[in-house]
Structure formats: C-alpha cells, structure tokens
mmCIF file of C-alpha atoms in Angstrom:
data_model
loop_
_atom_site.group_PDB
_atom_site.id
_atom_site.type_symbol
_atom_site.label_atom_id
_atom_site.label_comp_id
_atom_site.label_asym_id
_atom_site.label_seq_id
_atom_site.Cartn_x
_atom_site.Cartn_y
_atom_site.Cartn_z
ATOM 1 C CA MET A 1 7.902 2.174 -2.067
ATOM 2 C CA LYS A 2 6.226 5.533 -2.806
ATOM 3 C CA VAL A 3 4.883 5.701 -6.344
ATOM 4 C CA ALA A 4 4.418 9.120 -8.002
ATOM 5 C CA GLU A 5 0.906 10.043 -9.163
ATOM 6 C CA PRO A 6 1.852 10.372 -12.903
ATOM 7 C CA THR A 7 3.316 6.840 -12.767
ATOM 8 C CA VAL A 8 0.046 5.464 -11.382
ATOM 9 C CA GLU A 9 -1.905 7.295 -14.118
ATOM 10 C CA ARG A 10 0.333 5.778 -16.816
ATOM 11 C CA LEU A 11 0.001 2.300 -15.284
ATOM 12 C CA ILE A 12 -3.790 2.603 -15.538
ATOM 13 C CA GLN A 13 -3.414 3.624 -19.205
ATOM 14 C CA TYR A 14 -1.128 0.623 -19.884
ATOM 15 C CA TYR A 15 -3.626 -1.679 -18.196
ATOM 16 C CA ARG A 16 -6.585 -0.408 -20.260
ATOM 17 C CA LEU A 17 -4.569 -0.751 -23.477
ATOM 18 C CA LEU A 18 -3.460 -4.288 -22.609
ATOM 19 C CA MET A 19 -7.047 -5.297 -21.773
ATOM 20 C CA LEU A 20 -8.090 -4.173 -25.284
ATOM 21 C CA MET A 21 -5.186 -6.094 -26.825
ATOM 22 C CA LYS A 22 -6.149 -9.184 -24.860
ATOM 23 C CA GLU A 23 -9.705 -8.947 -26.204
ATOM 24 C CA GLU A 24 -8.284 -8.669 -29.730
ATOM 25 C CA GLY A 25 -6.220 -11.813 -29.148
ATOM 26 C CA ARG A 26 -2.865 -10.071 -29.438
ATOM 27 C CA LYS A 27 0.031 -12.014 -27.895
ATOM 28 C CA VAL A 28 3.078 -9.691 -27.853
ATOM 29 C CA VAL A 29 3.603 -5.923 -27.714
ATOM 30 C CA SER A 30 6.715 -3.731 -27.595
ATOM 31 C CA SER A 31 7.285 -0.641 -25.436
ATOM 32 C CA LEU A 32 7.521 1.364 -28.685
ATOM 33 C CA GLN A 33 4.080 0.178 -29.837
ATOM 34 C CA MET A 34 2.540 0.876 -26.422
ATOM 35 C CA GLY A 35 4.151 4.306 -26.330
ATOM 36 C CA GLU A 36 2.929 5.226 -29.818
ATOM 37 C CA MET A 37 -0.649 4.220 -29.004
ATOM 38 C CA LEU A 38 -0.678 6.232 -25.778
ATOM 39 C CA GLY A 39 1.515 9.182 -26.769
ATOM 40 C CA ILE A 40 4.200 8.212 -24.234
ATOM 41 C CA LYS A 41 7.924 7.780 -24.954
ATOM 42 C CA ALA A 42 9.009 4.128 -25.257
ATOM 43 C CA SER A 43 11.814 4.799 -22.745
ATOM 44 C CA GLN A 44 9.195 6.010 -20.232
ATOM 45 C CA VAL A 45 7.103 2.861 -20.768
ATOM 46 C CA ARG A 46 10.170 0.662 -20.139
ATOM 47 C CA LYS A 47 11.155 2.706 -17.078
ATOM 48 C CA ASP A 48 7.653 2.500 -15.568
ATOM 49 C CA LEU A 49 7.360 -1.249 -16.107
ATOM 50 C CA SER A 50 10.887 -2.124 -14.896
ATOM 51 C CA TYR A 51 10.191 -0.058 -11.752
ATOM 52 C CA PHE A 52 7.916 -2.885 -10.603
ATOM 53 C CA GLY A 53 10.208 -5.748 -11.637
ATOM 54 C CA GLU A 54 11.553 -6.876 -14.996
ATOM 55 C CA ILE A 55 8.902 -8.556 -17.114
ATOM 56 C CA GLY A 56 9.814 -7.929 -20.785
ATOM 57 C CA LYS A 57 12.622 -9.339 -22.931
ATOM 58 C CA ARG A 58 14.879 -7.077 -24.989
ATOM 59 C CA GLY A 59 14.153 -7.567 -28.669
ATOM 60 C CA VAL A 60 11.061 -9.663 -27.940
ATOM 61 C CA GLY A 61 8.755 -7.236 -26.151
ATOM 62 C CA TYR A 62 6.110 -7.994 -23.566
ATOM 63 C CA HIS A 63 3.786 -10.968 -23.420
ATOM 64 C CA VAL A 64 0.371 -9.245 -23.377
ATOM 65 C CA ASN A 65 -1.421 -11.630 -20.982
ATOM 66 C CA ARG A 66 1.514 -11.806 -18.583
ATOM 67 C CA LEU A 67 2.058 -8.025 -18.520
ATOM 68 C CA CYS A 68 -1.673 -7.424 -18.086
ATOM 69 C CA ALA A 69 -1.760 -9.779 -15.076
ATOM 70 C CA HIS A 70 1.416 -8.128 -13.694
ATOM 71 C CA ILE A 71 -0.084 -4.613 -13.819
ATOM 72 C CA GLU A 72 -3.430 -5.856 -12.502
ATOM 73 C CA ASN A 73 -1.538 -7.240 -9.519
ATOM 74 C CA ILE A 74 0.204 -3.882 -8.934
ATOM 75 C CA LEU A 75 -3.089 -1.965 -9.114
ATOM 76 C CA ALA A 76 -5.109 -4.566 -7.212
ATOM 77 C CA SER A 77 -6.868 -3.444 -4.068
ATOM 78 C CA PRO A 78 -6.237 -5.553 -0.977
ATOM 79 C CA ARG A 79 -10.000 -5.464 -0.369
ATOM 80 C CA VAL A 80 -13.265 -4.066 -1.711
ATOM 81 C CA TRP A 81 -13.720 -0.396 -0.770
ATOM 82 C CA ARG A 82 -17.063 0.889 0.467
ATOM 83 C CA VAL A 83 -18.108 3.988 -1.491
ATOM 84 C CA ALA A 84 -20.947 6.543 -1.377
ATOM 85 C CA LEU A 85 -22.066 9.059 -3.986
ATOM 86 C CA ALA A 86 -23.395 12.490 -3.019
ATOM 87 C CA GLY A 87 -25.454 14.162 -5.736
ATOM 88 C CA VAL A 88 -27.727 12.028 -7.903
ATOM 89 C CA GLY A 89 -28.322 14.621 -10.635
ATOM 90 C CA ASN A 90 -27.290 14.280 -14.285
ATOM 91 C CA LEU A 91 -23.593 13.795 -13.511
ATOM 92 C CA GLY A 92 -24.148 11.456 -10.562
ATOM 93 C CA THR A 93 -26.560 9.290 -12.554
ATOM 94 C CA ALA A 94 -24.119 9.186 -15.479
ATOM 95 C CA LEU A 95 -21.351 8.066 -13.107
ATOM 96 C CA MET A 96 -23.584 5.332 -11.688
ATOM 97 C CA GLY A 97 -24.262 4.074 -15.206
ATOM 98 C CA HIS A 98 -20.570 4.048 -16.179
ATOM 99 C CA SER A 99 -18.996 0.619 -16.670
ATOM 100 C CA ALA A 100 -16.259 1.567 -14.169
ATOM 101 C CA PHE A 101 -18.928 1.304 -11.463
ATOM 102 C CA GLN A 102 -19.264 -2.401 -12.180
ATOM 103 C CA ILE A 103 -15.646 -3.200 -11.228
ATOM 104 C CA TYR A 104 -14.789 -5.416 -8.308
ATOM 105 C CA LYS A 105 -12.648 -2.861 -6.402
ATOM 106 C CA PHE A 106 -15.512 -1.047 -4.729
ATOM 107 C CA ASN A 107 -19.182 -1.237 -3.838
ATOM 108 C CA VAL A 108 -21.486 1.770 -3.906
ATOM 109 C CA GLU A 109 -23.191 1.398 -0.523
ATOM 110 C CA ALA A 110 -25.301 4.575 -0.385
ATOM 111 C CA LEU A 111 -26.449 7.620 -2.361
ATOM 112 C CA PHE A 112 -27.169 11.085 -0.952
ATOM 113 C CA ASP A 113 -29.370 13.845 -2.380
ATOM 114 C CA VAL A 114 -31.862 16.527 -1.310
ATOM 115 C CA ASP A 115 -34.446 15.772 -4.015
ATOM 116 C CA PRO A 116 -37.595 14.344 -2.334
ATOM 117 C CA GLU A 117 -38.231 12.359 -5.542
ATOM 118 C CA LYS A 118 -35.030 10.385 -4.879
ATOM 119 C CA VAL A 119 -34.648 10.332 -1.089
ATOM 120 C CA GLY A 120 -35.999 7.112 0.440
ATOM 121 C CA ARG A 121 -35.925 5.290 -2.889
ATOM 122 C CA LYS A 122 -33.443 3.116 -4.711
ATOM 123 C CA VAL A 123 -31.599 4.536 -7.720
ATOM 124 C CA MET A 124 -30.012 1.845 -9.897
ATOM 125 C CA GLY A 125 -30.419 -0.579 -7.014
ATOM 126 C CA VAL A 126 -28.740 1.633 -4.378
ATOM 127 C CA GLU A 127 -30.619 3.290 -1.507
ATOM 128 C CA CYS A 128 -30.748 7.099 -1.563
ATOM 129 C CA PHE A 129 -30.644 9.031 1.734
ATOM 130 C CA HIS A 130 -31.073 12.725 2.497
ATOM 131 C CA SER A 131 -27.806 14.674 2.435
ATOM 132 C CA ASP A 132 -28.353 15.685 6.081
ATOM 133 C CA ASP A 133 -27.801 12.023 7.043
ATOM 134 C CA ILE A 134 -24.380 11.646 5.381
ATOM 135 C CA ALA A 135 -22.314 11.345 8.590
ATOM 136 C CA ARG A 136 -24.699 8.863 10.249
ATOM 137 C CA VAL A 137 -25.160 6.592 7.224
ATOM 138 C CA MET A 138 -21.451 6.598 6.335
ATOM 139 C CA GLU A 139 -20.483 5.605 9.859
ATOM 140 C CA GLU A 140 -23.218 2.941 10.117
ATOM 141 C CA ARG A 141 -22.199 1.397 6.778
ATOM 142 C CA ASN A 142 -18.457 1.870 7.315
ATOM 143 C CA ILE A 143 -18.116 3.913 4.094
ATOM 144 C CA GLU A 144 -14.549 5.076 3.430
ATOM 145 C CA VAL A 145 -14.774 6.953 0.117
ATOM 146 C CA LEU A 146 -17.169 9.701 -0.963
ATOM 147 C CA LEU A 147 -17.724 10.673 -4.596
ATOM 148 C CA LEU A 148 -18.891 14.282 -4.664
ATOM 149 C CA ALA A 149 -21.124 15.241 -7.602
ATOM 150 C CA VAL A 150 -23.221 17.971 -5.970
ATOM 151 C CA PRO A 151 -23.573 21.560 -7.300
ATOM 152 C CA ALA A 152 -20.627 23.829 -6.398
ATOM 153 C CA ALA A 153 -22.707 25.833 -3.897
ATOM 154 C CA ALA A 154 -23.489 22.689 -1.876
ATOM 155 C CA ALA A 155 -20.001 21.130 -1.999
ATOM 156 C CA GLN A 156 -18.488 22.502 1.243
ATOM 157 C CA ALA A 157 -21.585 21.779 3.345
ATOM 158 C CA CYS A 158 -21.629 18.245 1.979
ATOM 159 C CA VAL A 159 -17.930 17.723 2.758
ATOM 160 C CA ASP A 160 -18.385 19.132 6.288
ATOM 161 C CA LYS A 161 -21.107 16.547 6.961
ATOM 162 C CA ALA A 162 -19.051 13.689 5.471
ATOM 163 C CA VAL A 163 -15.875 14.411 7.452
ATOM 164 C CA ALA A 164 -17.917 14.107 10.644
ATOM 165 C CA SER A 165 -17.923 10.360 9.945
ATOM 166 C CA PRO A 166 -14.793 8.691 11.418
ATOM 167 C CA THR A 167 -14.885 6.072 8.644
ATOM 168 C CA LEU A 168 -14.208 8.552 5.793
ATOM 169 C CA LYS A 169 -10.705 8.272 4.272
ATOM 170 C CA GLY A 170 -10.935 9.867 0.826
ATOM 171 C CA ILE A 171 -13.034 12.152 -1.379
ATOM 172 C CA LEU A 172 -13.132 12.325 -5.166
ATOM 173 C CA ALA A 173 -14.807 15.583 -6.206
ATOM 174 C CA PHE A 174 -16.439 16.166 -9.592
ATOM 175 C CA THR A 175 -16.949 19.857 -8.874
ATOM 176 C CA PRO A 176 -14.889 22.979 -9.613
ATOM 177 C CA ALA A 177 -15.768 24.368 -6.160
ATOM 178 C CA THR A 178 -12.895 24.971 -3.752
ATOM 179 C CA VAL A 179 -13.485 22.969 -0.594
ATOM 180 C CA VAL A 180 -11.563 22.740 2.665
ATOM 181 C CA VAL A 181 -10.831 19.198 3.823
ATOM 182 C CA PRO A 182 -9.022 17.980 6.973
ATOM 183 C CA GLU A 183 -5.448 16.752 6.407
ATOM 184 C CA ARG A 184 -6.352 13.173 7.354
ATOM 185 C CA ILE A 185 -8.646 12.918 4.298
ATOM 186 C CA LEU A 186 -7.140 12.158 0.886
ATOM 187 C CA PHE A 187 -8.750 14.576 -1.584
ATOM 188 C CA TYR A 188 -8.741 14.420 -5.379
ATOM 189 C CA ARG A 189 -10.605 16.591 -7.835
ATOM 190 C CA VAL A 190 -11.686 15.748 -11.383
ATOM 191 C CA ASP A 191 -12.255 19.116 -13.034
ATOM 192 C CA ILE A 192 -13.566 18.495 -16.554
ATOM 193 C CA PHE A 193 -13.308 22.199 -17.421
ATOM 194 C CA VAL A 194 -9.600 22.360 -16.550
ATOM 195 C CA GLU A 195 -8.993 19.340 -18.789
ATOM 196 C CA LEU A 196 -11.049 20.944 -21.573
ATOM 197 C CA GLU A 197 -9.124 24.236 -21.257
ATOM 198 C CA LYS A 198 -5.855 22.274 -21.464
ATOM 199 C CA LEU A 199 -7.048 20.501 -24.616
ATOM 200 C CA LEU A 200 -8.146 23.762 -26.255
ATOM 201 C CA PHE A 201 -4.844 25.427 -25.348
ATOM 202 C CA PHE A 202 -2.796 22.649 -26.957
ATOM 203 C CA LEU A 203 -5.070 22.626 -30.021
ATOM 204 C CA LYS A 204 -4.489 26.373 -30.369
ATOM 205 C CA GLU A 205 -0.700 25.868 -30.064
ATOM 206 C CA GLN A 206 -0.872 23.113 -32.677
ATOM 207 C CA GLU A 207 -2.743 25.355 -35.109
ATOM 208 C CA LYS A 208 -0.062 28.056 -34.714
ATOM 209 C CA GLN A 209 2.548 25.605 -35.958
ATOM 210 C CA HIS A 210 0.718 24.873 -39.233
#
C-alpha cells in the first residue's frame, strides 16, 4: 500500500498530539477535537485513520492510548537506521541537541566536518571525521542516511562524496542549495526559508481580509 506524503505528515502530527494528550492523562478524543487542534478537517482526520483500519467508534471518538499505539505501529521502523550528520556548525549542533535525536528509530553513527577543532574529536558523544572521508566511513559503518547541514557552497561536493558509499539510501538536506542526487537515493529537503515565506504570505493574505 503506497501512502501519500501529506498523509504521512498528518499521521506524525496526530501522533505528537496524542502523545501530549497521553501525558495529560486524557482518555478519549474525537476527530473534530483533533482536527481543531491541528487545523485539519475532521473528515480528513477520520479518512486518514480509517485508511489504516477502523479504530474509533461513531459517537464515542477514539481511545487516546489505543489510537496512539495504533499510529506508533504504523510509523514504527522495522529496525534502527544508521545515520550520519555532515556539518557540525550552528545548525548541525542544534540538530544534535534536539530531543528528536534521542528517539529509538535511528542512531547517529558519525559526524563530518572540515573544522580542525572538531575533526578527530567527539561532539556530543559522536566521533567527528573529516568530510573527505565520508564515503569510506559511511561504508565501513554501514550508514544509510545522511543529514546534510553544510553551507550551500559545500553541499554538492559533500553529496558527491556520500553517494560514493554503496550503503547510502537517503539524504535529508537542511540547505537551500540545489544538489544533484542519483535516482537510487531518496532525497528530501527541509528549507526553513520556504516555510517562512509561506507563513509570511498567508499572514499577509489574512491581514488583507481584516
């Protein structure tokens, strides 16, 4: 079953919301309540959740713990992914410190940078190698995913080195730079500036209406 990207994004939002509700001790939630909190139509919430098997009761809503476990099961990785981070500057360090990096779905196995202050040392408990050694280290450590947080000018060179490793399967780039990646590699970009421009555009549209 092929699941569309927006559906996966909404599932992650539902899961985060349900985790908060669980912490608050809430027992039951309706699709309407979930939709209102996330800015999603209740009909869309019901459609997304029924897509993976019926779990709610009409007129009763969803049992928070049960639905949370259900979505966790859908999102669950079959194994722990081996990840590397290229670029240990301000953004890379912030990513390393983010609570998402403590989850059980992946292990950060190596860091890459060109800064002699960092190369050969451990940063937050993870060994940092020179960027020239990306292909070798990734292959030796069987690393499948690369997080790219290097400056735009260095992005393509970094990707070229990484794709030389036969173990690489996916790249998540935190850079606005346009990079060319072989078809076999799954590539996603998180462009904060695009998201900011979108927010500012919709704020402007909202102001027009008042």
